[in-house]
Amino acid sequence: MPDWAKHAWRVARKDLLVEFRARTGIVSAAAFVILVLLAFNFGLDRTAVAAVDIAPSILWVTFTFAAIVALNRAFQLELENQAFDGLLLAPIGRGSIYLGKLIANLVFVATIEAIGVPLVALFFNVRMLPYVLPLVGIIALATIGFVAVGTLFSAMTVRTRFAELLLPVLLLPFMIPPLMWAARATGALLTDRPLSDIAGWLKMLAAYDIVFVALALLLFPETVTE
Amino acid sequence: MPDWAKHAWRVARKDLLVEFRARTGIVSAAAFVILVLLAFNFGLDRTAVAAVDIAPSILWVTFTFAAIVALNRAFQLELENQAFDGLLLAPIGRGSIYLGKLIANLVFVATIEAIGVPLVALFFNVRMLPYVLPLVGIIALATIGFVAVGTLFSAMTVRTRFAELLLPVLLLPFMIPPLMWAARATGALLTDRPLSDIAGWLKMLAAYDIVFVALALLLFPETVTE
Amino acid sequence: MLLAEGLHHAFGSPPVRALDGVSFTVQPGQTLAVFGPNGAGKTTLLKVLAGLIRPQRGRVQVEGGRRAVGWIGHQPQLYGQLTVRENLRFWASLYDVQAPPDLLKRLGLIEQADRPVRALSRGLVQRVAIARALVHDPRVLLLDEPFTGLDRLASEAFSRLLAQHAAAGRATVLVTHNVEEGTELATDIAFMRAGRFVQLAPRAGRDSRDIALAYRSAIGGASPSA
Amino acid sequence: MLLAEGLHHAFGSPPVRALDGVSFTVQPGQTLAVFGPNGAGKTTLLKVLAGLIRPQRGRVQVEGGRRAVGWIGHQPQLYGQLTVRENLRFWASLYDVQAPPDLLKRLGLIEQADRPVRALSRGLVQRVAIARALVHDPRVLLLDEPFTGLDRLASEAFSRLLAQHAAAGRATVLVTHNVEEGTELATDIAFMRAGRFVQLAPRAGRDSRDIALAYRSAIGGASPSA
Amino acid sequence: MRMVRVGRWITATALLLLVGVYVRALEFTPVERLQGLAQKIFYLHVPAAIWAESAMVLVGIASVFYLFLKDPRLDRFAAASAEVGTVFAAIVLTTGPIWGKPIWGTWWSWDARLTFTLFLFLLYVGYLLLRGAVGDPATRARYAAVLGICGMCLVPFVHFSVYMFRTLHPMPIVLKPSAPSLPGSMLATWLFSVGVFTLLYVGFVIQRYALEFLREQLEATAGDSGMGHA
Ligand code: HEM
Ligand SMILES: Nc1ncnc2c1ncn2[C@@H]1O[C@H](COP(=O)(O)OP(=O)(O)OP(=O)(O)O)[C@@H](O)[C@H]1O
Ligand SMILES: Nc1ncnc2c1ncn2[C@@H]1O[C@H](COP(=O)(O)OP(=O)(O)OP(=O)(O)O)[C@@H](O)[C@H]1O
Ligand SMILES: [Mg+2]
Ligand SMILES: [Mg+2]
């Protein structure tokens, strides 16, 4: 394993260790998803709206909020005792730090999503089992994109006042397009449309991932040195 | 003005000073609301769903998230340099501290709501002007209730890791009932149902407020001493 | 003026005994200097005296109650976003007093008065913390390593302040690791170790060298953390 | 080994000049002690030397680059949720080394090794911070008030460590307000004020009293913050 | 300062020419058959929209160069361009609905184009907020640059993904591969007004740039006159 990968992994492992030290993190993440879904359930008048129409969007909106909440914490952790300065001093590339953070965030968000999908299937009784594989593909594509951007931005906002508000404000314009594409793709998938319908969206998602992961890797160093 | 009120107001004023020190706070609150509204829209295939059906629920779910984000910050502020210990040492009642925090949070959430309502009216072109007064009533009733509970909980959760996740988990079960009542009441209001339809919900909300504000005042001291 | 009786306190599980039967009194005009190795329980003791921690056994009595106490802890207890002046005004307002006009000057903070605390250097923040603790002219001072980060001139200025304070018949408990600074001000000296006062005696004209020797023999060359 | 040339840096707007033309070199085996009033720019200087702040003008050269630097700042740079051992293991892993087995013992941290850092007393945390900075046996040590919070035994132990470090031909920059501790270790002494070195000379056998006097005359009785 | 005056003049002439555009639009350009007079807003709406998007791209380009050259002038330009872009986006967001009400019978519809314009607007808002939230100029510039570059890269995604949604909003009539499907006179007027908006953009940017510059000067001097800690 090349050095940069090794270092990235060590940073990520540390984050995960901290997060799963107390099971709190993941448990409350799960509860969070459930409750967001509930909030929708009650909000929407279920007689007026067909489950399959809204299930995809609700799935994705839930993920969005869960992700934002999770991302906010990504760097809080580092600032507590300015441990982040320690990371910057260490003889490891900035890129490794970014990747480490990215991995940790992806794992965290992925866990939330893994919990969310079956719950949505359950609450809105939508058949998802037959589509699991393509669905995972869509989710993965979308998630990578916005978590990559989110990780980059949280590195900046966390040092400003109003981090909790500023992060979503900066992030959502970047988050909603992939979110929309993913939602449409999911919708098409669940309503058995031909794959050609989905391909377009997937292409967009893939392009988005490539562009923004690359961009984030290039730009991250700028966000960390004073 | 009795002492406890005076002290509460001083605590609140300090919070507001910190939050609105730069206009940034309020602007990002506004942008936040817009974006949450956007996030909800996507996916919702607007041809399938009538605006008036979902407008109330979206309005309220949005407020919920805004409130949760805002509440999280209520006590973060105090823990930064353990300023909170200073508050506890000061010769002012715990009740005043709670009230001060409550007021500050209410102002903050109210600002967000004041921004949110017209935006919803605009985006979902729902006529709200004729109903402004009763609407404000409903919003006020609902908000007081869940912000009261939220302030109490954030005092507890903020000292734990994962505050961002834990708060919503504790809070949402308490938020969803008033949220539902308020959403239903709003719905009834916007569709010109007779006032008798709404009265029931309002009674519930009022009862909820009384019970939980009282409860919070009683319990708050317990949450703050180590 | 200040009375502590059989204080016992342990943290977490397995329990770490931080206080293990501490009793003493401090009369007006007295200054009790507490020396002890790291982890001896000094901070815990002060927090108990201040009323921030409710001891598991034993009782504390402070003449004049919370209003009479001025506390300087390891954290400055200030709001980073507010300026020095705003901080002092706020804390003074909680005690219904005006901040003494010459306080800033005596601590050499005039030039910093309108800068946000967050932008100050460590020693400057410590000065603000001192000002904050003295703002209501407390009758009982609880000082936890108050000289931390102060430059020479500042610590001399502060020592003068403390001397006057004692001369004015106030009571002080001073925790420090610097025998010189401590002895200079002390009328009584306690050596603390593993939650106990292993020695508590009037200073009786001993100078800092004597104290240093006494400390050695009392605490011994035992592992520093014992 | 360590070279600084014409360093200039100012913070924020209106700009606060923290560094205003500082140049010096430190050779292997040398220990440069920097004394100066609060706000003189000492911490900023160390951060620039460490590479945490990019100076607006001037350059810094450290033989061996980032890997060679060990830094102790005002904040401990540790993860509160992780235990002492876990923290050290993590930081060591970033330097691809094993934590020296006797490090914990020498700093009297054996008993605390498996406690979360968050639960430690201030002085104990400071010891961990020291261990963390020495974990990769750095060739250049940048120490910002490293004795803060240490009890007598611990600071003596640490002084011994530093003496050995210097004897082994390492270079050290030590910032402190305690002339005794500083002088004892220094081979060169600098007085800093308002971002400038007002005096930089070899210690040449002067003892702490001489230094104290020299400091007075160099910095003067000016307002402590000047 | 001279620059401010130059900016003022350019803006003034641009505004004058804009009046000219409308004189031409109302007098010498045929009234569109279906939409009637409402269509006239087209000459305000579209150029504004085009410049709202272009401004973001310029912000991005300036940011890229800033990160390499660390030249504060580039940062100042990016800030100015972003502010102007915000205004233009706002223009689109107001003229759009004004146009939409008679044509679609509703102020707003959740249509991809409309919503994405809203994003663009919020992207600007976010950019300005970030600038507001960071105190230290150097840091502010770097953060802003990072966001600006990301923004630039987002624009094409948003712009083109619109074509993948069913939308009420007209597809490009002018800016499209094939020849513009627009009557000659309309096209002429439209091109004229695009030119005018270009001038407007330049004028505004110059002003904002100069003002920003003056502000920094003031702060700097304030810093020297003893406001510093020493
Ligand atoms: C809030 C409402 C609206 C928004 C946010 C909006 C936004 C935009 C944007 C961003 C563009 C630039 C497209 C590009 O650069 O390719 C544009 C162009 C255009 N808009 Fe709108 N628009 C709105 C309403 C309308 C309405 C109601 C009409 C008339 C039915 C309209 C007609 C056009 C036309 C004809 C173009 C030129 C298309 C082209 O040549 O590229 N827009 N609009
Ligand atoms: N919140 C806490 N949770 C768990 N343990 C704690 C907590 N606070 C203190 N302790 C433990 O209690 C003991 C006494 O801590 P205390 O801070 O009183 O020591 P101290 O005398 O102030 O040491 P120092 O000189 O380093 O400040 C230490 O072992 C510490 O680890
Ligand atoms: N992040 C920052 N933002 C704004 N101003 C700062 C910042 N960091 C330091 N300063 C200012 O720069 C000056 C030098 O700060 P620095 O921390 O270097 O002083 P110092 O010599 O370490 O003081 P001390 O002895 O109190 O630690 C101070 O006036 C401080 O207020
Ligand atoms: Mg202590
Ligand atoms: Mg310092």
PDB file of N, CA and C in Angstrom, chain A residues 118-147:
ATOM      1  N   PRO A 118     -33.888   0.151   3.913  1.00  0.00           N
ATOM      2  CA  PRO A 118     -34.948  -0.785   4.321  1.00  0.00           C
ATOM      3  C   PRO A 118     -36.089  -0.087   5.046  1.00  0.00           C
ATOM      4  N   LEU A 119     -35.754   0.930   5.831  1.00  0.00           N
ATOM      5  CA  LEU A 119     -36.819   1.614   6.572  1.00  0.00           C
ATOM      6  C   LEU A 119     -37.814   2.260   5.614  1.00  0.00           C
ATOM      7  N   VAL A 120     -37.296   2.927   4.585  1.00  0.00           N
ATOM      8  CA  VAL A 120     -38.197   3.537   3.608  1.00  0.00           C
ATOM      9  C   VAL A 120     -39.057   2.462   2.967  1.00  0.00           C
ATOM     10  N   ALA A 121     -38.386   1.374   2.558  1.00  0.00           N
ATOM     11  CA  ALA A 121     -39.137   0.273   1.951  1.00  0.00           C
ATOM     12  C   ALA A 121     -40.262  -0.152   2.885  1.00  0.00           C
ATOM     13  N   LEU A 122     -39.929  -0.192   4.161  1.00  0.00           N
ATOM     14  CA  LEU A 122     -40.903  -0.652   5.151  1.00  0.00           C
ATOM     15  C   LEU A 122     -42.040   0.347   5.309  1.00  0.00           C
ATOM     16  N   PHE A 123     -41.676   1.583   5.655  1.00  0.00           N
ATOM     17  CA  PHE A 123     -42.686   2.596   5.975  1.00  0.00           C
ATOM     18  C   PHE A 123     -43.610   2.868   4.795  1.00  0.00           C
ATOM     19  N   PHE A 124     -43.041   2.931   3.605  1.00  0.00           N
ATOM     20  CA  PHE A 124     -43.857   3.337   2.445  1.00  0.00           C
ATOM     21  C   PHE A 124     -44.209   2.132   1.601  1.00  0.00           C
ATOM     22  N   ASN A 125     -44.291   0.974   2.210  1.00  0.00           N
ATOM     23  CA  ASN A 125     -44.172  -0.298   1.554  1.00  0.00           C
ATOM     24  C   ASN A 125     -43.975  -0.241   0.035  1.00  0.00           C
ATOM     25  N   VAL A 126     -42.738   0.065  -0.323  1.00  0.00           N
ATOM     26  CA  VAL A 126     -42.295   0.048  -1.721  1.00  0.00           C
ATOM     27  C   VAL A 126     -41.421  -1.193  -1.892  1.00  0.00           C
ATOM     28  N   ARG A 127     -41.580  -1.915  -2.992  1.00  0.00           N
ATOM     29  CA  ARG A 127     -40.746  -3.093  -3.220  1.00  0.00           C
ATOM     30  C   ARG A 127     -39.361  -2.632  -3.647  1.00  0.00           C
ATOM     31  N   MET A 128     -38.344  -2.968  -2.881  1.00  0.00           N
ATOM     32  CA  MET A 128     -36.986  -2.546  -3.244  1.00  0.00           C
ATOM     33  C   MET A 128     -36.075  -3.738  -3.470  1.00  0.00           C
ATOM     34  N   LEU A 129     -36.402  -4.861  -2.832  1.00  0.00           N
ATOM     35  CA  LEU A 129     -35.519  -6.012  -2.901  1.00  0.00           C
ATOM     36  C   LEU A 129     -35.046  -6.288  -4.332  1.00  0.00           C
ATOM     37  N   PRO A 130     -35.979  -6.409  -5.286  1.00  0.00           N
ATOM     38  CA  PRO A 130     -35.512  -6.764  -6.641  1.00  0.00           C
ATOM     39  C   PRO A 130     -34.505  -5.766  -7.201  1.00  0.00           C
ATOM     40  N   TYR A 131     -34.532  -4.533  -6.715  1.00  0.00           N
ATOM     41  CA  TYR A 131     -33.671  -3.510  -7.331  1.00  0.00           C
ATOM     42  C   TYR A 131     -32.409  -3.246  -6.526  1.00  0.00           C
ATOM     43  N   VAL A 132     -32.193  -4.024  -5.472  1.00  0.00           N
ATOM     44  CA  VAL A 132     -31.142  -3.665  -4.524  1.00  0.00           C
ATOM     45  C   VAL A 132     -29.839  -3.275  -5.229  1.00  0.00           C
ATOM     46  N   LEU A 133     -29.364  -4.149  -6.123  1.00  0.00           N
ATOM     47  CA  LEU A 133     -28.033  -3.883  -6.682  1.00  0.00           C
ATOM     48  C   LEU A 133     -27.964  -2.537  -7.407  1.00  0.00           C
ATOM     49  N   PRO A 134     -28.798  -2.314  -8.427  1.00  0.00           N
ATOM     50  CA  PRO A 134     -28.712  -1.002  -9.074  1.00  0.00           C
ATOM     51  C   PRO A 134     -28.916   0.135  -8.076  1.00  0.00           C
ATOM     52  N   LEU A 135     -29.804  -0.073  -7.121  1.00  0.00           N
ATOM     53  CA  LEU A 135     -30.063   0.984  -6.133  1.00  0.00           C
ATOM     54  C   LEU A 135     -28.780   1.331  -5.405  1.00  0.00           C
ATOM     55  N   VAL A 136     -28.082   0.286  -4.926  1.00  0.00           N
ATOM     56  CA  VAL A 136     -26.811   0.537  -4.242  1.00  0.00           C
ATOM     57  C   VAL A 136     -25.893   1.339  -5.156  1.00  0.00           C
ATOM     58  N   GLY A 137     -25.874   0.965  -6.436  1.00  0.00           N
ATOM     59  CA  GLY A 137     -25.030   1.700  -7.378  1.00  0.00           C
ATOM     60  C   GLY A 137     -25.381   3.179  -7.374  1.00  0.00           C
ATOM     61  N   ILE A 138     -26.659   3.479  -7.558  1.00  0.00           N
ATOM     62  CA  ILE A 138     -27.090   4.882  -7.589  1.00  0.00           C
ATOM     63  C   ILE A 138     -26.667   5.585  -6.304  1.00  0.00           C
ATOM     64  N   ILE A 139     -27.000   4.967  -5.166  1.00  0.00           N
ATOM     65  CA  ILE A 139     -26.702   5.605  -3.882  1.00  0.00           C
ATOM     66  C   ILE A 139     -25.213   5.880  -3.768  1.00  0.00           C
ATOM     67  N   ALA A 140     -24.415   4.859  -4.116  1.00  0.00           N
ATOM     68  CA  ALA A 140     -22.965   5.049  -4.001  1.00  0.00           C
ATOM     69  C   ALA A 140     -22.522   6.236  -4.842  1.00  0.00           C
ATOM     70  N   LEU A 141     -22.937   6.260  -6.098  1.00  0.00           N
ATOM     71  CA  LEU A 141     -22.524   7.354  -6.989  1.00  0.00           C
ATOM     72  C   LEU A 141     -22.888   8.706  -6.393  1.00  0.00           C
ATOM     73  N   ALA A 142     -24.139   8.837  -5.974  1.00  0.00           N
ATOM     74  CA  ALA A 142     -24.591  10.138  -5.468  1.00  0.00           C
ATOM     75  C   ALA A 142     -23.835  10.506  -4.197  1.00  0.00           C
ATOM     76  N   THR A 143     -23.723   9.532  -3.284  1.00  0.00           N
ATOM     77  CA  THR A 143     -23.126   9.825  -1.984  1.00  0.00           C
ATOM     78  C   THR A 143     -21.690  10.304  -2.130  1.00  0.00           C
ATOM     79  N   ILE A 144     -20.899   9.567  -2.890  1.00  0.00           N
ATOM     80  CA  ILE A 144     -19.500   9.959  -3.055  1.00  0.00           C
ATOM     81  C   ILE A 144     -19.417  11.428  -3.460  1.00  0.00           C
ATOM     82  N   GLY A 145     -20.239  11.806  -4.441  1.00  0.00           N
ATOM     83  CA  GLY A 145     -20.169  13.174  -4.930  1.00  0.00           C
ATOM     84  C   GLY A 145     -20.367  14.189  -3.822  1.00  0.00           C
ATOM     85  N   PHE A 146     -21.497  14.085  -3.130  1.00  0.00           N
ATOM     86  CA  PHE A 146     -21.766  15.197  -2.217  1.00  0.00           C
ATOM     87  C   PHE A 146     -20.982  15.108  -0.923  1.00  0.00           C
ATOM     88  N   VAL A 147     -20.597  13.900  -0.537  1.00  0.00           N
ATOM     89  CA  VAL A 147     -19.744  13.822   0.656  1.00  0.00           C
ATOM     90  C   VAL A 147     -18.359  14.409   0.340  1.00  0.00           C
TER      91      VAL A 147
END
